[in-house]
Amino acid sequence: MFLPLQRDFVRSQASWKVSSLVGFNEIMLAKLRKSCSCTPQKLKNFLMNFFPVLQWLPKYRCKEYIWGDIMSGLVIGIILVPQAIAYSLLAGLKPIYSLYTSFFANIIYFLMGTSRHVSVGIFSLISLMVGQVVDRELLLAGFDLNDDAPPASGDGSLQNDNLSNTTAFNLTIAGINAECGKECYAIGIATALTFMAGVYQVLMGIFRLGFVSMYLSESVLDGFATGASLTILTAQVKYLIGIKIPRSQGHGMLVITWINIFRNISQANLCDVITSAICIVVLVTAKELGDRYKHKLKFPLPTELVVIVVATLVSHYGKLNEVYASSVSGAIPTGFIPPKAPEFNLMLRVALDALPLAIVSFVFTVSLSEMFAKKYAYTIRANQEMFAVGFCNIIPSFFHSFATSAALAKTLVKTSTGCQTQISGVISAMVVLLVLLFLAPLFYSLQKCVLACIIIVSLRGALRKFRDVPARYCVNKVDTLVWVVTTSASALVSTEIGLLVGIVFSMLCIIVRTQRPRTALLAQIQDTGFYEDDSEYENLSTVPKVKIFRFEAPLYYANRNYFLKSLYRLTNLDPNLEAARRKKYEKKEKQHLKKGNHRTANGLGIGETTLQLVPKQIDFQALVVDCSSISFLDTTGVNTLKEILKDYKNLNISVLLACCNPSVIDSLKRGGYFGKDFGCMQEMLFYSIHNAVLFAKDQKLPADCSV
């Protein structure tokens, strides 16, 4: 009789499931069609978001903004030219490629960036990271890193320079079989590295991976910058004193380089030493005066440009290269090289190296963007910044440029000279373009030691971090340790390894701090309802018969044992040991009673046995756990609290929880801490320590409230 009804029910259930599935599929298909459809409005919104310039440029207040943008653009452009030429030493490339990088980065960020103030272009740390990869690959390819060809005396044209400064021969490296020399291969490595870094940044933007920057703490970034600055400083010393030493690569480069410097110090070029001393004194003095009187100056003095112009004139008319063998920059060609796609086989060689480069470039750009956006009361979009800096690497890599990033020093100058929008970046690009087209050959006689001086003086900010170590140590010892470890690894091992070591060590410090957090017993502040650590404050009142325990970390599987050990140590009671001691004592008492001995093992009467069973060291009847610092509980954490509830209950000690946040309460409910129907919850959970203490003084936990 029931079989037909059962069949009908099964059929109805099956038809309902089929209809539900069909309806769900239709909804999903409709949403997919809607998201994939291309309407004019969607296309417009996409372009407006992808090119933020389309949003703010039509609203540009010309009369209000134009003069500040022009002034800051001119100043940054003037600063960019000597820095671009100088940083080419760090990247191991010709100065022309640094100028290309500065030009294209400013134009692309103008179109795609969301920050109004950051200055994007060449950056010393990024140039160093590029240079280390370039040097390594040149060594692997069999090139001599110290093979400095004599400067050509051509007309400064691009074609003549390429022919005269490159030793052409058939080369088969990484699948490339072409006429290629040292300079050709070096820029090939740099563009492949830059392209891969840009691809990583764009992919991170697509998959919304901007949160990666959170793992680079301020201590890690400062330590990385300081360690890399020591490496940069070391690499420039040989130019300062005019000696030729092998360019060290790999781990321990800093130590090996200094050993080689001291071994060859007798070969120092006196002309370069004198020039370096004069330039450093002039640059440092000008920087210090500029910092002291910056509130009186409308724009910073272009000291680097003045030094370069004067040094170039002195070197040219004094014939320092011919007479004193002082190393000079050589011919810098004019114009643009025809674009060329980066070599795919070279991309495979540098794919791993591009990852830290992409992360560091993005993190510095976003950090500076957020800092200045907060200062000037506007917002940026981190993922769009990822796209912007990514395309600042991808597109210029086709035009013989290398990796870029925002730079703090130039950004500060940009804001101090009246920058309002990225129009200033376009002005800076025009200044660089003017040098690229007409003025580059004028820097032929510029000594390399002058460029090294500019680089070293620009490191003042990072090197001054050493003065902040005592103050940093007073603020936070762990962060100071992270800074020291990151700085040491970046300087003594390598920049990439140093960054990785800093990230890992920082995360380990966080794990250790949660595994062994601060614990304390609390006492009452007199005549108040507040409680604090009795080991940190004086004149606190202990609460009779109540222990208040604070654990300042999440309670999870990694710190469970530390939680229990700290609790037992501070309360001077291990309930498991006490329970075992009682059982042992009771067993002995029973044995004596069976033998007819009415005296206990300790010579006490049976009536006195009850007193002996309660140990003297138990001086409390309630334990209050302050959960205000416990941000979450995992399964192990819930079980740990259930365990101490049970163990202390066996000793007739109540366990009360105070100041739990909602997520902790929810975890306790789901873990069955309050029983099946939560009937004892109001007598086990309190919203303040004082309420729990008052309850412990006045009442006892009901006998039926058990786990």
XYZ file of C-alpha atoms in Angstrom:
707
model
C 0.000 0.000 0.000
C 2.837 2.350 0.795
C 4.924 1.439 -2.297
C 3.064 3.709 -4.810
C 3.236 6.624 -2.372
C 6.945 6.051 -1.924
C 7.456 6.000 -5.716
C 5.514 9.256 -6.117
C 7.554 10.891 -3.381
C 10.861 9.795 -4.977
C 9.687 11.037 -8.394
C 8.613 14.407 -6.972
C 11.933 14.759 -5.161
C 13.859 13.904 -8.334
C 11.826 16.339 -10.454
C 12.346 19.072 -7.810
C 16.117 18.476 -7.854
C 16.196 18.570 -11.670
C 14.159 21.781 -11.801
C 16.335 23.351 -9.102
C 19.486 22.386 -10.995
C 18.078 23.770 -14.254
C 17.083 27.013 -12.519
C 20.533 27.353 -10.943
C 22.210 26.767 -14.309
C 20.007 29.358 -15.967
C 20.845 31.928 -13.273
C 24.570 31.237 -13.616
C 24.405 31.460 -17.419
C 22.507 34.743 -17.181
C 25.119 36.181 -14.826
C 27.908 34.923 -17.096
C 26.290 36.505 -20.158
C 25.858 39.767 -18.267
C 29.460 39.831 -17.061
C 30.880 38.870 -20.482
C 28.694 41.183 -22.512
C 30.414 44.241 -23.968
C 28.232 47.318 -23.943
C 29.385 50.857 -24.718
C 28.899 51.826 -21.069
C 30.996 48.884 -19.836
C 33.732 49.690 -22.325
C 33.710 53.314 -21.210
C 33.900 52.333 -17.527
C 36.754 49.926 -18.254
C 38.768 52.573 -20.092
C 38.084 55.178 -17.411
C 39.286 52.788 -14.684
C 42.260 51.478 -16.638
C 43.400 54.959 -17.648
C 42.643 57.200 -14.637
C 43.980 60.185 -16.585
C 40.665 60.201 -18.455
C 38.905 60.936 -15.164
C 41.043 63.719 -13.702
C 42.455 65.442 -16.793
C 39.087 66.907 -17.960
C 38.685 68.361 -14.443
C 42.193 69.844 -14.408
C 42.250 73.328 -12.882
C 44.715 74.923 -15.214
C 45.108 78.321 -13.517
C 45.465 76.728 -10.077
C 47.708 73.766 -10.901
C 49.740 74.530 -14.014
C 52.586 76.574 -12.526
C 53.204 74.156 -9.679
C 53.232 71.209 -12.095
C 55.585 72.972 -14.513
C 57.986 73.994 -11.746
C 58.097 70.536 -10.119
C 58.377 68.856 -13.531
C 61.353 70.991 -14.525
C 63.120 70.446 -11.195
C 62.578 66.663 -11.253
C 63.655 66.529 -14.907
C 66.875 68.363 -14.059
C 67.502 65.956 -11.154
C 66.605 62.918 -13.262
C 69.284 63.481 -15.897
C 72.366 63.215 -13.650
C 70.740 60.456 -11.573
C 69.866 58.471 -14.689
C 73.449 58.679 -15.909
C 74.769 57.820 -12.433
C 72.451 54.866 -11.797
C 73.564 53.279 -15.065
C 76.707 52.299 -13.123
C 74.529 50.323 -10.694
C 72.640 48.550 -13.459
C 75.824 47.741 -15.396
C 74.366 49.386 -18.510
C 75.109 52.392 -20.705
C 73.670 55.760 -19.568
C 71.404 55.983 -22.621
C 69.261 53.115 -21.305
C 68.701 54.906 -17.983
C 67.480 57.956 -19.883
C 65.081 55.786 -21.892
C 63.773 54.306 -18.648
C 63.132 57.719 -17.085
C 61.343 58.975 -20.188
C 58.943 56.079 -20.767
C 58.139 55.463 -17.067
C 56.927 59.047 -16.550
C 54.702 58.961 -19.634
C 53.081 55.602 -18.822
C 52.499 56.409 -15.158
C 50.883 59.698 -16.211
C 48.306 57.644 -18.134
C 47.742 54.792 -15.670
C 48.753 55.875 -12.171
C 46.312 56.908 -9.453
C 48.767 58.881 -7.302
C 49.095 62.584 -8.009
C 52.507 63.015 -6.446
C 54.850 60.012 -6.684
C 57.819 60.239 -9.018
C 58.259 57.006 -10.973
C 61.480 56.176 -12.770
C 64.927 54.864 -11.989
C 65.501 53.885 -8.369
C 68.853 52.959 -6.838
C 67.717 49.690 -5.201
C 65.947 48.499 -8.352
C 68.973 49.447 -10.474
C 71.197 47.453 -8.115
C 68.956 44.370 -8.357
C 68.958 44.625 -12.154
C 72.732 45.095 -12.195
C 73.353 41.998 -10.090
C 71.381 39.810 -12.496
C 73.052 41.410 -15.520
C 76.542 40.847 -14.070
C 75.771 37.235 -13.212
C 74.484 36.440 -16.688
C 77.417 38.215 -18.344
C 79.825 36.069 -16.325
C 77.933 32.902 -17.233
C 78.069 33.935 -20.896
C 81.854 34.277 -20.708
C 82.168 38.062 -20.796
C 84.761 39.943 -18.772
C 82.961 42.317 -16.411
C 86.058 44.489 -16.182
C 86.444 44.832 -19.918
C 85.923 48.581 -20.060
C 86.415 49.523 -23.673
C 88.035 52.893 -24.275
C 85.481 55.582 -24.946
C 84.742 56.230 -28.553
C 85.374 59.647 -29.977
C 82.666 59.522 -32.584
C 80.057 62.102 -33.363
C 77.709 60.889 -30.651
C 75.285 59.203 -33.005
C 73.616 56.035 -31.878
C 74.828 53.879 -34.727
C 78.484 54.801 -34.365
C 78.375 54.173 -30.639
C 76.894 50.731 -31.058
C 79.578 49.747 -33.541
C 82.521 51.124 -31.589
C 81.631 50.016 -28.058
C 80.543 46.466 -28.826
C 82.809 43.595 -29.665
C 80.797 41.776 -32.281
C 81.102 38.018 -32.711
C 78.869 35.050 -33.249
C 77.276 34.129 -29.946
C 75.047 31.205 -29.076
C 73.656 31.741 -25.588
C 70.238 30.712 -24.271
C 69.122 29.879 -27.805
C 70.327 33.183 -29.282
C 72.524 32.847 -32.341
C 73.367 36.285 -33.575
C 76.065 38.918 -33.722
C 75.967 40.181 -30.170
C 78.488 41.731 -27.817
C 78.707 42.563 -24.153
C 76.487 45.658 -24.277
C 73.955 43.955 -26.539
C 73.697 40.927 -24.251
C 73.559 43.070 -21.092
C 70.583 45.125 -22.264
C 68.959 41.910 -23.528
C 69.135 40.449 -20.017
C 67.863 43.702 -18.469
C 64.862 43.985 -20.811
C 63.930 40.305 -20.352
C 64.134 40.737 -16.578
C 62.059 43.926 -16.739
C 59.417 42.335 -18.965
C 59.012 39.355 -16.615
C 58.763 41.647 -13.574
C 56.033 43.638 -15.330
C 54.146 40.459 -16.235
C 54.243 39.323 -12.598
C 52.914 42.700 -11.461
C 50.068 42.673 -13.978
C 49.135 39.110 -12.969
C 49.173 40.148 -9.323
C 46.834 42.998 -10.231
C 44.473 40.700 -12.145
C 44.264 38.223 -9.271
C 44.029 40.996 -6.648
C 47.251 39.991 -4.906
C 48.035 43.425 -3.554
C 47.860 41.972 -0.046
C 51.336 40.504 -0.648
C 52.745 43.885 0.333
C 51.447 43.346 3.880
C 54.155 40.756 4.484
C 56.857 43.387 3.941
C 56.822 45.198 7.260
C 58.438 48.579 7.796
C 61.368 46.914 9.567
C 61.926 44.539 6.640
C 61.764 47.355 4.070
C 64.058 49.623 6.080
C 66.516 46.792 6.661
C 66.448 45.817 2.998
C 67.024 49.416 1.900
C 69.886 49.874 4.375
C 71.586 46.598 3.448
C 71.234 47.335 -0.268
C 72.621 50.837 0.355
C 75.744 49.303 1.894
C 76.101 47.140 -1.214
C 75.643 50.180 -3.474
C 78.191 52.147 -1.479
C 80.699 49.307 -1.714
C 80.206 48.960 -5.469
C 80.955 52.683 -6.011
C 84.154 52.917 -3.958
C 86.321 51.706 -6.846
C 85.036 54.589 -8.983
C 85.677 57.059 -6.162
C 89.377 56.256 -5.983
C 89.869 55.171 -9.593
C 91.071 51.601 -9.163
C 90.294 48.585 -11.315
C 89.253 45.521 -9.332
C 87.262 42.452 -10.379
C 83.530 42.892 -9.942
C 82.479 40.366 -7.327
C 79.315 38.357 -7.745
C 77.254 36.090 -5.544
C 77.233 35.698 -1.778
C 79.640 37.769 0.271
C 80.170 40.327 -2.479
C 80.503 43.171 0.036
C 83.333 41.527 2.003
C 85.209 40.334 -1.095
C 84.966 43.766 -2.704
C 86.396 45.527 0.351
C 89.251 43.013 0.518
C 90.085 43.728 -3.134
C 89.843 47.484 -2.515
C 92.418 47.376 0.280
C 94.673 45.092 -1.731
C 94.720 47.548 -4.658
C 94.565 50.820 -2.725
C 98.114 51.692 -3.838
C 96.868 51.917 -7.438
C 94.386 54.696 -6.631
C 94.127 57.473 -9.212
C 95.046 60.722 -7.482
C 92.949 62.782 -9.902
C 89.812 60.723 -9.140
C 90.466 60.867 -5.388
C 90.740 64.674 -5.400
C 87.696 65.061 -7.656
C 85.653 62.708 -5.451
C 86.609 64.546 -2.262
C 85.626 67.920 -3.733
C 82.327 66.627 -5.158
C 81.301 64.875 -1.921
C 82.049 67.976 0.159
C 80.062 70.188 -2.224
C 77.114 67.782 -2.498
C 76.859 67.031 1.243
C 77.187 70.716 2.159
C 74.508 71.693 -0.345
C 72.191 68.913 0.896
C 72.635 69.903 4.539
C 72.032 73.579 3.763
C 69.022 72.642 1.665
C 67.552 70.561 4.498
C 68.174 73.343 7.011
C 66.691 76.161 4.936
C 64.148 74.212 2.901
C 61.290 76.274 4.355
C 62.861 79.376 2.827
C 63.573 77.868 -0.600
C 60.811 77.732 -3.175
C 62.497 74.774 -4.849
C 65.617 72.715 -4.018
C 68.930 73.695 -5.512
C 69.892 71.527 -8.529
C 73.254 70.753 -6.959
C 73.795 67.488 -8.865
C 73.329 69.225 -12.205
C 75.682 72.066 -11.263
C 78.330 69.582 -10.115
C 77.977 67.557 -13.319
C 78.204 70.619 -15.577
C 81.258 72.020 -13.773
C 82.964 68.619 -13.528
C 82.347 67.929 -17.224
C 83.827 71.288 -18.252
C 86.874 70.802 -16.018
C 87.394 67.252 -17.288
C 87.015 68.313 -20.939
C 89.293 71.339 -20.915
C 91.752 69.836 -18.423
C 91.984 66.625 -20.509
C 91.755 64.534 -17.331
C 91.173 61.328 -19.268
C 94.165 61.759 -21.559
C 96.619 63.224 -19.018
C 95.652 61.458 -15.749
C 93.867 58.344 -17.132
C 90.690 59.277 -15.261
C 87.742 57.074 -16.283
C 84.985 59.014 -18.092
C 81.446 58.201 -19.224
C 82.267 58.171 -22.923
C 79.946 58.895 -25.801
C 76.233 58.925 -24.984
C 74.307 58.613 -28.247
C 71.302 60.687 -29.229
C 67.965 59.478 -30.528
C 66.049 56.245 -29.973
C 66.974 52.671 -30.789
C 64.292 50.858 -32.846
C 62.039 48.836 -30.522
C 62.754 45.152 -30.079
C 60.870 42.431 -28.223
C 62.711 40.869 -25.247
C 64.159 37.426 -25.976
C 61.908 34.621 -24.759
C 64.838 32.309 -23.898
C 66.391 35.023 -21.742
C 63.058 35.438 -19.948
C 63.253 31.810 -18.862
C 66.748 32.392 -17.452
C 65.683 35.360 -15.323
C 62.090 34.364 -14.472
C 62.952 33.606 -10.839
C 65.024 36.778 -10.427
C 62.110 38.870 -11.684
C 59.820 37.866 -8.805
C 61.586 39.734 -5.943
C 62.183 42.627 -8.335
C 58.446 42.820 -9.094
C 57.475 42.671 -5.407
C 59.996 45.289 -4.272
C 59.091 47.648 -7.129
C 55.382 47.344 -6.398
C 55.724 47.646 -2.622
C 57.805 50.821 -2.775
C 55.419 52.374 -5.302
C 52.238 51.542 -3.377
C 53.745 52.495 -0.004
C 54.752 55.935 -1.279
C 51.426 56.377 -3.084
C 49.450 55.605 0.064
C 51.672 57.819 2.208
C 51.214 60.900 0.035
C 47.559 60.167 -0.689
C 46.914 60.196 3.061
C 48.932 63.377 3.482
C 47.031 65.248 0.759
C 43.581 63.726 1.461
C 42.788 61.616 -1.585
C 42.630 57.892 -2.300
C 44.549 55.550 -4.551
C 43.684 52.112 -5.917
C 46.358 49.590 -5.006
C 45.494 47.136 -7.765
C 45.512 49.898 -10.376
C 48.920 50.946 -9.053
C 49.987 47.343 -9.649
C 48.805 47.629 -13.266
C 50.496 51.013 -13.665
C 53.916 49.952 -12.424
C 53.550 46.652 -14.303
C 53.026 48.402 -17.630
C 55.805 50.864 -16.696
C 57.988 47.757 -16.954
C 56.349 45.797 -19.794
C 56.055 48.538 -22.438
C 59.478 50.198 -21.899
C 61.173 46.776 -22.061
C 60.458 46.855 -25.814
C 62.330 50.178 -25.980
C 65.569 49.045 -24.271
C 64.622 50.214 -20.764
C 64.968 48.448 -17.427
C 62.858 48.133 -14.259
C 61.327 51.150 -12.529
C 59.769 52.108 -9.227
C 58.691 55.152 -7.257
C 61.511 56.861 -5.357
C 61.059 58.650 -2.031
C 63.693 61.361 -2.500
C 62.367 62.547 -5.872
C 58.777 62.333 -4.627
C 59.605 64.571 -1.668
C 61.237 67.074 -4.021
C 58.227 66.863 -6.302
C 55.761 67.721 -3.547
C 57.961 70.461 -2.093
C 58.104 72.245 -5.456
C 54.342 72.551 -5.882
C 53.334 69.358 -7.706
C 49.556 68.978 -8.017
C 49.093 66.230 -10.650
C 51.060 63.888 -12.896
C 51.295 66.641 -15.509
C 54.596 67.292 -13.754
C 55.712 63.805 -14.831
C 55.095 64.725 -18.468
C 57.203 67.890 -18.024
C 60.013 65.791 -16.517
C 59.791 63.387 -19.459
C 60.133 66.325 -21.862
C 63.323 67.454 -20.098
C 64.747 63.929 -20.438
C 63.651 63.869 -24.092
C 65.547 67.098 -24.706
C 68.704 65.458 -23.345
C 68.065 62.295 -25.385
C 67.693 64.205 -28.642
C 70.273 66.969 -28.308
C 72.299 67.237 -25.097
C 73.517 63.673 -24.356
C 76.869 63.952 -26.222
C 77.848 66.889 -23.995
C 78.386 64.448 -21.099
C 81.195 62.625 -22.909
C 83.999 63.861 -20.611
C 82.086 63.401 -17.348
C 84.194 61.402 -14.871
C 82.689 58.227 -13.432
C 83.893 59.208 -9.970
C 81.509 62.210 -10.102
C 78.606 59.864 -10.846
C 79.689 57.641 -7.949
C 79.669 60.681 -5.644
C 76.088 61.504 -6.674
C 75.000 57.916 -5.931
C 76.722 57.781 -2.548
C 75.355 61.138 -1.371
C 71.855 60.026 -2.403
C 72.187 57.128 0.082
C 72.330 59.448 3.093
C 68.736 58.776 4.109
C 69.116 54.990 4.121
C 72.511 55.052 5.850
C 71.159 57.369 8.557
C 68.978 54.488 9.707
C 71.968 53.298 11.743
C 71.549 56.358 13.974
C 67.964 55.346 14.677
C 68.861 51.890 16.009
C 68.931 52.890 19.731
C 65.570 54.651 19.459
C 64.149 51.744 17.454
C 65.427 49.321 20.117
C 63.675 51.280 22.867
C 60.394 51.186 20.961
C 60.403 47.515 19.965
C 63.231 45.021 20.427
C 61.768 42.426 18.043
C 61.396 44.914 15.178
C 64.980 46.020 15.765
C 66.133 42.418 15.531
C 64.210 42.010 12.254
C 65.898 45.170 10.917
C 69.375 43.949 11.920
C 68.863 40.480 10.406
C 67.454 41.880 7.141
C 70.218 44.491 6.856
C 72.944 41.929 7.528
C 71.547 39.376 5.077
C 71.005 41.988 2.352
C 74.531 43.340 2.707
C 76.537 40.186 3.423
C 74.666 37.606 1.323
C 72.701 39.268 -1.487
C 69.804 41.675 -1.839
C 67.296 39.040 -2.996
C 68.300 36.565 -0.288
C 68.255 39.403 2.239
C 64.679 40.283 1.341
C 63.607 36.639 1.605
C 65.430 36.208 4.922
C 63.777 39.376 6.262
C 60.274 38.204 5.323
C 60.767 34.704 6.740
C 62.414 35.952 9.924
C 59.680 38.547 10.454
C 56.992 35.880 10.126
C 58.904 33.568 12.462
C 59.046 36.355 15.033
C 55.268 36.722 14.807
C 54.825 32.969 15.263
C 57.211 32.886 18.226
C 55.458 35.865 19.815
C 52.136 34.044 19.599
C 53.701 30.801 20.817
C 55.291 32.415 23.871
C 53.180 35.486 24.584
C 53.074 37.566 27.710
C 51.086 36.083 30.588
C 50.196 37.604 33.933
C 48.158 37.321 37.102
C 45.982 40.383 37.626
C 45.127 42.273 40.793
C 42.563 44.968 41.491
C 43.260 48.682 41.282
C 42.091 49.939 44.651
C 38.516 51.213 44.845
C 37.875 50.563 41.137
C 36.491 47.825 38.952
C 39.703 47.568 36.917
C 42.464 44.968 37.106
C 46.101 45.044 35.996
C 49.289 42.986 36.117
C 50.456 42.893 39.724
C 54.108 42.481 38.635
C 54.025 45.723 36.624
C 52.115 48.032 38.960
C 52.375 48.803 42.659
C 49.682 49.176 45.315
C 47.301 46.702 43.692
C 44.964 44.611 45.828
C 44.836 40.842 45.379
C 41.361 39.357 45.325
C 40.890 36.742 48.090
C 40.107 33.231 46.889
C 40.202 34.333 43.211
C 43.032 34.084 40.636
C 42.779 36.218 37.485
C 44.899 34.937 34.570
C 45.599 36.918 31.382
C 46.918 35.349 28.145
C 47.934 37.943 25.525
C 47.668 35.957 22.278
C 45.285 33.746 20.312
C 44.940 30.305 21.831
C 45.684 27.690 19.188
C 47.549 24.426 18.673
C 51.055 25.974 18.666
C 50.824 27.668 22.075
C 48.512 25.286 23.938
C 51.284 23.815 26.084
C 52.684 27.253 26.890
C 49.203 28.385 27.969
C 48.862 25.473 30.385
C 52.417 25.758 31.739
C 52.027 29.492 32.347
C 48.671 28.995 34.043
C 49.989 26.270 36.336
C 53.157 28.239 37.139
C 51.433 31.521 37.978
C 48.646 29.920 40.019
C 51.134 27.550 41.657
C 48.801 24.639 41.009
C 48.871 21.839 38.442
C 45.428 20.185 38.750
C 46.632 16.944 37.143
C 49.485 16.512 39.597
C 47.239 17.462 42.494
C 44.577 14.975 41.375
C 47.209 12.227 41.058
C 48.595 13.070 44.507
C 45.109 12.847 46.020
C 44.413 9.494 44.390
C 47.682 8.156 45.699
C 46.904 9.411 49.166
C 43.379 7.956 49.112
C 44.752 4.616 47.995
C 47.122 4.502 50.942
C 44.314 5.450 53.326
C 42.133 2.620 52.051
C 44.962 0.141 52.504
C 45.432 1.225 56.107
C 41.695 1.023 56.807
C 41.492 -2.506 55.413
C 44.201 -3.592 57.823
C 42.102 -2.257 60.685
C 44.454 0.583 61.409
C 42.342 3.581 62.283
C 45.373 5.820 62.089
C 46.421 7.180 58.670
C 49.849 6.913 57.170
C 50.679 10.320 58.558
C 49.552 9.424 62.022
C 46.245 11.298 61.646
C 42.848 10.040 62.627
C 40.103 9.318 60.089
C 38.388 12.534 61.016
C 41.554 14.408 60.276
C 41.950 12.767 56.865
C 39.485 15.151 55.216
C 41.636 18.101 56.161
C 44.727 16.390 54.799
C 43.028 15.811 51.424
C 42.750 19.571 50.823
C 46.313 20.752 50.109
C 47.540 23.882 51.736
C 48.820 25.417 48.473
C 45.309 25.776 47.002
C 44.517 29.291 48.099
C 41.767 30.067 45.600
C 38.313 28.765 44.785
C 37.759 30.438 41.407
C 39.907 31.041 38.316
C 38.985 33.964 36.049
C 40.554 33.821 32.566
C 40.844 37.273 30.971
C 40.161 36.581 27.264
C 40.362 40.199 26.092
C 43.648 39.511 24.250
C 42.574 36.150 22.810
C 41.541 37.051 19.263
C 40.534 33.550 18.168
C 40.388 29.906 19.222
C 40.973 26.873 17.066
C 39.743 23.367 17.938
C 42.779 22.765 20.128
C 42.173 26.047 21.938
C 38.547 25.166 22.684
C 39.562 21.708 23.903
C 42.238 23.275 26.107
C 39.666 25.486 27.851
C 37.337 22.503 28.234
C 40.226 20.539 29.733
C 41.067 23.137 32.390
C 37.354 23.516 33.160
C 37.118 19.802 33.867
C 40.434 19.526 35.744
C 39.772 22.464 38.041
C 36.180 21.315 38.637
C 37.582 18.073 40.039
C 39.346 20.234 42.625
C 36.144 22.226 43.335
C 37.560 25.315 41.610
C 35.275 27.309 39.305
C 36.608 28.504 35.911
C 35.055 31.753 34.639
C 35.758 33.449 31.292
C 35.722 37.236 30.965
C 35.905 39.755 28.083
C 35.516 37.234 25.255
C 34.988 38.682 21.776
C 32.115 37.374 19.599
C 34.286 35.045 17.517
C 35.696 33.394 20.646
C 32.197 32.987 22.111
C 31.013 31.455 18.841
C 33.933 28.991 18.854
C 33.131 28.013 22.449
C 29.463 27.472 21.589
C 30.267 25.312 18.583
C 32.834 23.393 20.630
C 30.292 22.526 23.341
C 32.043 24.442 26.108
C 28.755 25.654 27.650
C 26.936 22.335 27.407
C 24.297 21.215 24.937
C 21.631 23.838 25.649
C 23.963 26.685 26.812
C 22.139 26.586 30.132
C 25.238 27.421 32.177
C 26.520 30.088 29.837
C 25.445 33.038 31.970
C 27.272 31.560 34.968
C 30.486 30.787 33.046
C 30.885 33.817 30.754
C 31.144 37.489 31.783
C 31.577 40.712 29.867
C 34.045 42.174 32.376
C 36.592 40.865 34.844
C 34.921 42.717 37.684
C 31.579 41.011 37.080
C 33.308 37.626 37.091
C 35.110 38.464 40.343
C 31.868 39.574 42.037
C 30.143 36.395 40.887
C 33.031 34.255 42.177
C 32.856 35.950 45.580
C 29.101 35.622 45.982
C 28.201 32.315 44.356
C 29.448 28.907 43.419
C 29.137 27.165 40.081
C 26.112 24.790 40.057
C 26.956 21.134 40.281
C 25.093 20.240 37.044
C 27.106 22.680 34.901
C 29.609 20.220 33.515
C 31.091 19.537 30.118
